[in-house]
mmCIF file of C-alpha atoms in Angstrom:
data_model
loop_
_atom_site.group_PDB
_atom_site.id
_atom_site.type_symbol
_atom_site.label_atom_id
_atom_site.label_comp_id
_atom_site.label_asym_id
_atom_site.label_seq_id
_atom_site.Cartn_x
_atom_site.Cartn_y
_atom_site.Cartn_z
ATOM 1 C CA MET A 1 121.101 38.799 216.328
ATOM 2 C CA LYS A 2 117.984 36.503 215.649
ATOM 3 C CA GLN A 3 118.266 36.972 211.761
ATOM 4 C CA GLU A 4 122.056 36.218 211.672
ATOM 5 C CA LYS A 5 121.238 32.800 213.682
ATOM 6 C CA ALA A 6 118.576 32.073 211.701
ATOM 7 C CA THR A 7 120.685 32.273 208.578
ATOM 8 C CA GLN A 8 123.558 30.336 210.008
ATOM 9 C CA GLY A 9 124.481 26.847 208.223
ATOM 10 C CA ALA A 10 122.398 28.068 205.162
ATOM 11 C CA PRO A 11 123.752 29.640 202.063
ATOM 12 C CA LEU A 12 122.824 33.557 201.780
ATOM 13 C CA ARG A 13 121.835 34.877 198.565
ATOM 14 C CA GLY A 14 123.268 38.351 197.771
ATOM 15 C CA THR A 15 120.113 39.976 197.583
ATOM 16 C CA GLN A 16 119.238 38.609 201.072
ATOM 17 C CA SER A 17 122.166 40.144 202.615
ATOM 18 C CA PHE A 18 121.503 43.479 200.606
ATOM 19 C CA VAL A 19 118.117 43.819 202.228
ATOM 20 C CA TYR A 20 119.479 42.780 205.693
ATOM 21 C CA VAL A 21 122.498 45.311 205.411
ATOM 22 C CA MET A 22 119.978 48.199 203.995
ATOM 23 C CA ALA A 23 118.255 47.903 207.296
ATOM 24 C CA GLU A 24 121.530 48.122 209.156
ATOM 25 C CA ILE A 25 122.478 51.248 207.400
ATOM 26 C CA TRP A 26 119.009 52.892 207.557
ATOM 27 C CA ARG A 27 119.470 52.700 211.497
ATOM 28 C CA ARG A 28 122.948 54.525 211.107
ATOM 29 C CA PRO A 29 122.055 57.574 209.246
ATOM 30 C CA SER A 30 125.870 58.916 209.923
ATOM 31 C CA LEU A 31 127.237 56.590 207.351
ATOM 32 C CA THR A 32 124.936 57.991 204.841
ATOM 33 C CA ALA A 33 125.745 61.765 205.856
ATOM 34 C CA LEU A 34 129.529 60.945 205.774
ATOM 35 C CA GLU A 35 128.706 59.638 202.027
ATOM 36 C CA VAL A 36 126.915 62.616 200.938
ATOM 37 C CA LEU A 37 129.398 65.103 202.660
ATOM 38 C CA TRP A 38 132.461 63.721 200.659
ATOM 39 C CA ARG A 39 130.413 63.469 197.420
ATOM 40 C CA TRP A 40 129.257 66.990 197.646
ATOM 41 C CA VAL A 41 132.799 68.278 198.666
ATOM 42 C CA ALA A 42 133.928 66.921 195.437
ATOM 43 C CA GLY A 43 130.886 67.457 193.293
ATOM 44 C CA VAL A 44 130.233 71.196 194.044
ATOM 45 C CA PRO A 45 133.505 72.595 192.803
ATOM 46 C CA ILE A 46 133.341 70.120 189.801
ATOM 47 C CA LEU A 47 129.912 71.325 188.862
ATOM 48 C CA TRP A 48 131.059 74.927 189.287
ATOM 49 C CA LEU A 49 134.158 74.461 186.993
ATOM 50 C CA VAL A 50 132.439 72.367 184.373
ATOM 51 C CA ALA A 51 129.388 75.036 184.455
ATOM 52 C CA SER A 52 132.076 78.050 184.197
ATOM 53 C CA ARG A 53 133.934 76.382 181.492
ATOM 54 C CA GLY A 54 130.792 75.249 179.565
ATOM 55 C CA ARG A 55 129.606 79.114 179.493
ATOM 56 C CA GLN A 56 133.034 80.139 178.261
ATOM 57 C CA VAL A 57 132.647 77.678 175.548
ATOM 58 C CA TRP A 58 128.946 78.766 174.859
ATOM 59 C CA LEU A 59 130.261 82.328 174.552
ATOM 60 C CA ALA A 60 133.208 81.504 172.141
ATOM 61 C CA ALA A 61 130.717 79.728 169.883
ATOM 62 C CA THR A 62 128.302 82.508 169.697
ATOM 63 C CA GLY A 63 130.848 85.267 169.363
ATOM 64 C CA GLY A 64 130.298 86.508 172.851
ATOM 65 C CA THR A 65 126.577 87.338 172.504
ATOM 66 C CA GLY A 66 125.353 83.930 173.747
ATOM 67 C CA ASP A 67 122.664 83.938 170.978
ATOM 68 C CA ALA A 68 121.538 80.461 170.009
ATOM 69 C CA ALA A 69 120.923 81.544 166.343
ATOM 70 C CA GLN A 70 124.949 81.826 166.121
ATOM 71 C CA VAL A 71 124.967 78.078 166.531
ATOM 72 C CA HIS A 72 121.802 77.214 164.303
ATOM 73 C CA LEU A 73 119.882 76.380 167.472
ATOM 74 C CA ALA A 74 117.441 79.459 167.444
ATOM 75 C CA HIS A 75 113.680 78.256 167.888
ATOM 76 C CA PHE A 76 114.959 74.637 168.125
ATOM 77 C CA THR A 77 112.027 72.223 167.868
ATOM 78 C CA LEU A 78 111.666 68.314 167.674
ATOM 79 C CA MET A 79 108.197 68.697 165.645
ATOM 80 C CA ASP A 80 110.282 68.242 162.170
ATOM 81 C CA PRO A 81 112.803 65.483 162.738
ATOM 82 C CA MET A 82 114.726 66.230 159.511
ATOM 83 C CA VAL A 83 115.090 69.969 160.247
ATOM 84 C CA ALA A 84 116.096 69.026 164.054
ATOM 85 C CA ALA A 85 118.594 66.559 162.883
ATOM 86 C CA MET A 86 120.191 69.161 160.540
ATOM 87 C CA ARG A 87 120.347 71.854 163.009
ATOM 88 C CA LEU A 88 121.937 69.443 165.741
ATOM 89 C CA ALA A 89 124.612 68.351 163.057
ATOM 90 C CA GLU A 90 125.401 72.284 162.212
ATOM 91 C CA ALA A 91 125.366 73.104 166.023
ATOM 92 C CA SER A 92 127.879 70.107 166.790
ATOM 93 C CA SER A 93 130.237 71.327 164.163
ATOM 94 C CA VAL A 94 130.569 74.760 165.770
ATOM 95 C CA LEU A 95 130.688 73.497 169.510
ATOM 96 C CA LEU A 96 132.304 69.869 169.130
ATOM 97 C CA PRO A 97 135.919 71.455 168.372
ATOM 98 C CA LEU A 98 135.683 73.668 171.169
ATOM 99 C CA VAL A 99 134.137 71.014 173.771
ATOM 100 C CA LEU A 100 136.890 68.551 172.858
ATOM 101 C CA HIS A 101 139.812 71.093 173.222
ATOM 102 C CA THR A 102 138.449 71.925 176.875
ATOM 103 C CA ALA A 103 137.700 68.330 177.609
ATOM 104 C CA CYS A 104 141.426 67.567 176.916
ATOM 105 C CA TRP A 105 142.588 69.218 180.068
ATOM 106 C CA LEU A 106 139.364 69.466 182.098
ATOM 107 C CA VAL A 107 138.180 65.645 182.122
ATOM 108 C CA PRO A 108 141.665 64.518 183.568
ATOM 109 C CA LEU A 109 141.840 67.225 186.119
ATOM 110 C CA VAL A 110 137.963 66.363 187.343
ATOM 111 C CA LEU A 111 138.836 62.684 187.343
ATOM 112 C CA ALA A 112 142.184 63.083 189.431
ATOM 113 C CA PHE A 113 140.235 65.419 192.061
ATOM 114 C CA TRP A 114 137.560 63.064 192.280
ATOM 115 C CA VAL A 115 139.925 60.059 192.914
ATOM 116 C CA VAL A 116 141.528 62.051 195.630
ATOM 117 C CA VAL A 117 138.533 63.215 197.239
ATOM 118 C CA SER A 118 136.535 59.779 197.044
ATOM 119 C CA THR A 119 139.710 57.971 198.495
ATOM 120 C CA PHE A 120 139.614 59.942 201.890
ATOM 121 C CA GLY A 121 135.790 60.061 201.798
ATOM 122 C CA ARG A 122 135.862 56.393 201.257
ATOM 123 C CA MET A 123 138.146 55.605 203.917
ATOM 124 C CA ALA A 124 136.025 57.904 206.426
ATOM 125 C CA VAL A 125 132.917 55.844 205.661
ATOM 126 C CA LEU A 126 134.612 52.490 206.155
ATOM 127 C CA ARG A 127 136.086 53.529 209.522
ATOM 128 C CA ARG A 128 132.715 54.768 210.663
ATOM 129 C CA LEU A 129 131.261 51.444 209.284
ATOM 130 C CA ASP A 130 133.868 49.580 211.155
ATOM 131 C CA PRO A 131 136.600 51.108 213.588
ATOM 132 C CA ALA A 132 138.825 47.903 213.449
ATOM 133 C CA LEU A 133 139.033 48.462 209.616
ATOM 134 C CA LYS A 134 142.555 50.242 208.717
ATOM 135 C CA PRO A 135 142.503 51.434 205.197
ATOM 136 C CA LYS A 136 145.303 52.546 203.256
ATOM 137 C CA ALA A 137 145.153 55.781 201.353
ATOM 138 C CA SER A 138 147.803 54.926 198.697
ATOM 139 C CA VAL A 139 146.182 51.424 198.033
ATOM 140 C CA LEU A 140 142.646 52.674 197.853
ATOM 141 C CA MET A 141 143.827 55.738 195.736
ATOM 142 C CA LEU A 142 145.570 53.436 193.052
ATOM 143 C CA LEU A 143 142.358 51.122 193.056
ATOM 144 C CA GLY A 144 140.072 54.132 192.730
ATOM 145 C CA ALA A 145 142.105 55.425 189.659
ATOM 146 C CA ILE A 146 141.722 51.939 188.202
ATOM 147 C CA ARG A 147 137.982 51.939 188.879
ATOM 148 C CA VAL A 148 137.476 55.485 187.444
ATOM 149 C CA ALA A 149 139.641 54.520 184.304
ATOM 150 C CA ALA A 150 137.342 51.462 183.824
ATOM 151 C CA VAL A 151 134.192 53.462 184.179
ATOM 152 C CA THR A 152 135.432 56.082 181.801
ATOM 153 C CA ALA A 153 136.350 53.371 179.126
ATOM 154 C CA ALA A 154 132.940 51.966 179.484
ATOM 155 C CA ILE A 155 131.385 55.284 178.877
ATOM 156 C CA ILE A 156 133.349 56.046 176.028
ATOM 157 C CA LEU A 157 132.724 52.729 174.279
ATOM 158 C CA TRP A 158 129.013 53.126 175.198
ATOM 159 C CA LEU A 159 128.983 56.738 173.539
ATOM 160 C CA ALA A 160 130.653 55.064 170.568
ATOM 161 C CA VAL A 161 127.867 52.547 170.114
ATOM 162 C CA LEU A 162 125.462 55.646 170.305
ATOM 163 C CA ILE A 163 127.105 57.265 167.790
ATOM 164 C CA TRP A 164 126.993 54.171 165.551
ATOM 165 C CA CYS A 165 123.356 54.031 166.299
ATOM 166 C CA GLY A 166 123.063 57.558 164.994
ATOM 167 C CA ARG A 167 124.737 57.059 161.763
ATOM 168 C CA THR A 168 122.853 53.897 161.124
ATOM 169 C CA ALA A 169 119.253 55.190 161.717
ATOM 170 C CA VAL A 170 119.671 59.183 161.233
ATOM 171 C CA VAL A 171 122.698 59.793 159.095
ATOM 172 C CA ALA A 172 122.452 56.905 156.729
ATOM 173 C CA PRO A 173 118.845 57.493 155.574
ATOM 174 C CA MET A 174 119.287 61.438 155.393
ATOM 175 C CA THR A 175 122.239 60.862 153.053
ATOM 176 C CA ALA A 176 119.906 58.633 150.816
ATOM 177 C CA GLY A 177 117.382 61.506 150.820
ATOM 178 C CA ALA A 178 114.954 59.626 153.257
ATOM 179 C CA GLU A 179 113.941 60.873 156.441
ATOM 180 C CA PRO A 180 115.471 59.807 159.749
ATOM 181 C CA ASN A 181 114.244 56.475 161.290
ATOM 182 C CA LEU A 182 113.730 57.695 165.042
ATOM 183 C CA VAL A 183 111.990 54.684 165.900
ATOM 184 C CA LEU A 184 114.752 52.378 164.800
ATOM 185 C CA TYR A 185 117.267 54.845 166.480
ATOM 186 C CA PHE A 186 115.514 54.643 169.895
ATOM 187 C CA ALA A 187 115.236 51.036 169.764
ATOM 188 C CA LEU A 188 118.959 50.689 168.972
ATOM 189 C CA ILE A 189 119.963 52.971 172.021
ATOM 190 C CA ILE A 190 117.784 51.404 174.392
ATOM 191 C CA THR A 191 118.783 47.815 173.426
ATOM 192 C CA ALA A 192 122.484 48.825 173.467
ATOM 193 C CA THR A 193 122.182 50.611 176.877
ATOM 194 C CA LEU A 194 120.431 47.574 178.624
ATOM 195 C CA LEU A 195 123.238 45.267 177.271
ATOM 196 C CA PHE A 196 125.946 47.708 178.603
ATOM 197 C CA PHE A 197 123.927 47.674 181.778
ATOM 198 C CA VAL A 198 124.228 43.876 182.180
ATOM 199 C CA ALA A 199 127.913 43.529 181.024
ATOM 200 C CA TRP A 200 128.837 46.101 183.485
ATOM 201 C CA ALA A 201 127.243 44.441 186.180
ATOM 202 C CA ALA A 202 128.808 41.231 185.335
ATOM 203 C CA VAL A 203 132.507 42.510 185.108
ATOM 204 C CA SER A 204 132.567 45.683 187.320
ATOM 205 C CA TRP A 205 132.348 43.616 190.573
ATOM 206 C CA VAL A 206 136.248 43.236 190.384
ATOM 207 C CA VAL A 207 136.906 46.758 190.895
ATOM 208 C CA SER A 208 134.333 47.414 193.320
ATOM 209 C CA ILE A 209 135.294 44.473 195.863
ATOM 210 C CA ALA A 210 139.093 44.951 195.189
ATOM 211 C CA PRO A 211 139.293 47.841 197.539
ATOM 212 C CA LEU A 212 137.558 46.153 200.401
ATOM 213 C CA LEU A 213 139.814 42.991 199.948
ATOM 214 C CA SER A 214 142.736 45.490 200.536
ATOM 215 C CA VAL A 215 141.279 46.610 203.508
ATOM 216 C CA LEU A 216 140.221 43.408 205.116
ATOM 217 C CA HIS A 217 143.521 41.473 204.444
ATOM 218 C CA GLY A 218 146.000 44.444 204.094
ATOM 219 C CA LEU A 219 147.040 43.765 200.554
ATOM 220 C CA VAL A 220 148.359 46.011 198.084
ATOM 221 C CA ALA A 221 146.538 46.788 194.853
ATOM 222 C CA THR A 222 147.915 44.274 192.380
ATOM 223 C CA ALA A 223 147.211 41.442 195.220
ATOM 224 C CA SER A 224 143.695 42.963 195.640
ATOM 225 C CA LEU A 225 142.913 42.608 192.169
ATOM 226 C CA ARG A 226 144.394 38.993 191.828
ATOM 227 C CA ALA A 227 142.249 38.157 194.963
ATOM 228 C CA ALA A 228 139.179 39.639 193.471
ATOM 229 C CA LEU A 229 139.536 37.570 190.400
ATOM 230 C CA ARG A 230 139.439 34.195 192.493
ATOM 231 C CA LEU A 231 136.375 34.631 194.563
ATOM 232 C CA GLY A 232 134.953 31.380 193.624
ATOM 233 C CA ALA A 233 131.157 31.318 194.644
ATOM 234 C CA LEU A 234 131.157 35.016 196.031
ATOM 235 C CA ARG A 235 131.356 36.077 192.250
ATOM 236 C CA GLY A 236 127.639 35.205 191.536
ATOM 237 C CA LYS A 237 126.525 37.078 194.696
ATOM 238 C CA LEU A 238 128.461 40.226 193.744
ATOM 239 C CA ILE A 239 127.161 40.231 190.254
ATOM 240 C CA GLU A 240 123.541 39.962 192.014
ATOM 241 C CA ILE A 241 124.252 42.825 194.138
ATOM 242 C CA ASN A 242 125.551 44.950 191.053
ATOM 243 C CA LEU A 243 122.355 44.043 188.967
ATOM 244 C CA VAL A 244 120.249 44.899 192.069
ATOM 245 C CA MET A 245 121.825 48.039 192.404
ATOM 246 C CA GLY A 246 121.738 49.020 188.788
ATOM 247 C CA ILE A 247 117.954 48.266 188.888
ATOM 248 C CA VAL A 248 117.645 50.721 192.270
ATOM 249 C CA LYS A 249 119.295 53.223 190.518
ATOM 250 C CA ILE A 250 117.048 53.188 187.120
ATOM 251 C CA ALA A 251 114.103 52.843 189.595
ATOM 252 C CA LEU A 252 115.160 56.048 191.442
ATOM 253 C CA LEU A 253 115.748 57.915 188.018
ATOM 254 C CA VAL A 254 112.294 56.966 186.885
ATOM 255 C CA LEU A 255 110.580 58.002 190.178
ATOM 256 C CA ALA A 256 112.560 61.285 190.001
ATOM 257 C CA MET A 257 111.463 61.850 186.462
ATOM 258 C CA VAL A 258 107.869 61.174 187.492
ATOM 259 C CA PHE A 259 107.980 63.660 190.426
ATOM 260 C CA SER A 260 109.595 66.129 188.170
ATOM 261 C CA ALA A 261 106.550 65.798 185.848
ATOM 262 C CA THR A 262 104.074 65.778 188.655
ATOM 263 C CA PRO A 263 103.325 69.591 188.459
ATOM 264 C CA LEU A 264 103.380 70.217 184.890
ATOM 265 C CA PRO A 265 99.648 69.848 184.475
ATOM 266 C CA PHE A 266 99.007 72.443 186.935
ATOM 267 C CA GLN A 267 101.673 75.015 185.783
ATOM 268 C CA THR A 268 98.870 77.556 184.879
ATOM 269 C CA TYR A 269 98.171 77.825 188.759
ATOM 270 C CA THR A 270 102.163 77.814 189.784
ATOM 271 C CA THR A 271 104.738 80.139 189.678
ATOM 272 C CA ASP A 272 108.099 79.689 187.996
ATOM 273 C CA GLY A 273 109.700 79.799 191.489
ATOM 274 C CA PHE A 274 107.688 77.132 192.635
ATOM 275 C CA LEU A 275 108.652 74.742 189.635
ATOM 276 C CA TRP A 276 112.282 75.384 190.328
ATOM 277 C CA SER A 277 111.787 74.697 194.024
ATOM 278 C CA TRP A 278 110.203 71.356 193.255
ATOM 279 C CA TRP A 279 112.572 70.246 190.696
ATOM 280 C CA ALA A 280 115.551 71.098 193.086
ATOM 281 C CA GLY A 281 113.737 69.209 195.910
ATOM 282 C CA VAL A 282 113.403 66.089 193.517
ATOM 283 C CA ALA A 283 117.023 66.231 192.479
ATOM 284 C CA LEU A 284 118.265 66.528 196.252
ATOM 285 C CA PHE A 285 115.730 63.607 197.033
ATOM 286 C CA TYR A 286 117.483 61.471 194.145
ATOM 287 C CA LEU A 287 121.101 62.268 195.111
ATOM 288 C CA LEU A 288 120.312 61.285 198.711
ATOM 289 C CA THR A 289 118.736 58.320 198.037
ATOM 290 C CA SER A 290 121.584 57.391 195.546
ATOM 291 C CA ASP A 291 124.318 57.820 198.196
ATOM 292 C CA LEU A 292 122.364 55.780 200.568
ATOM 293 C CA PHE A 293 122.252 52.927 198.257
ATOM 294 C CA HIS A 294 126.127 53.429 197.610
ATOM 295 C CA VAL A 295 126.820 52.712 201.357
ATOM 296 C CA VAL A 296 124.488 49.765 201.484
ATOM 297 C CA ARG A 297 126.471 48.358 198.526
ATOM 298 C CA VAL A 298 129.765 48.859 200.101
ATOM 299 C CA ALA A 299 128.423 47.275 203.372
ATOM 300 C CA ALA A 300 126.803 44.509 201.531
ATOM 301 C CA CYS A 301 130.007 43.896 199.828
ATOM 302 C CA LEU A 302 131.991 44.039 202.927
ATOM 303 C CA ALA A 303 129.919 41.514 204.824
ATOM 304 C CA LEU A 304 129.855 39.023 201.908
ATOM 305 C CA SER A 305 133.616 39.164 201.869
ATOM 306 C CA ARG A 306 133.941 38.628 205.501
ATOM 307 C CA SER A 307 131.457 35.856 205.499
ATOM 308 C CA MET A 308 133.513 33.857 202.668
ATOM 309 C CA ALA A 309 136.852 34.519 204.555
ATOM 310 C CA GLU A 310 135.272 33.040 207.608
ATOM 311 C CA ASN A 311 133.898 29.929 205.776
#
């Protein structure tokens, strides 16, 4: 390849390899199709289970009627922040115990199912990407479980910080008889989210690259994690790719929100059926493009690992 020859002998930045690999993946749509397939095989049953259990929780909280007035959310509006905050607090006092009771068994079940399906789905993608690769299901499953545990811990920590933001900017002023400071609240959660984004990009490369190292070098799970921590110059490129992936995900989310709001100025000339079809199409677009970039990240990390091994 001309581009490969041109870059030989010169250091290749993570973003440069990312763009090149993205072009290669675009020319092989079967890889994205496999990624979409295994994610939907896992996601559809999970969404059905969560939706069905969520409906049962809602019915239990409303005495089987489904009436929002039973949980103090009838005619809910954000026009009056003080009233809105009080109603949300009252609703959470009713719903939260039921949600936590269900989550105690639902979340572990969903995570275990996701780890199993994602292991075999990722194996299929890797074999399609390079038939010479021989991934081991047991090793990838254990590393996948470690990654899921790390993601879960990060989400729990992020939610704890958001709760602290709410107590600082909303609960504390209301306790003192003042109105909640929504400007401070949103400033805190935006800042905290951006900091978590950067921190996760700086550390999550370890659990992302470890499965690929196990596939490339035939390592067990513990050896793969140790090797991931000793990558030297490759570490910076992996962090760079993680940051790019995060920015791409945010850009896709913003783009989906913009597309979702596009028909709203014309809603007097459209039907509800058209709006729901439009929103379903936007959601499908986001999911497909997100899956594409997941494959690109895997292929880019794999290419970087190989280049470091050859050097």
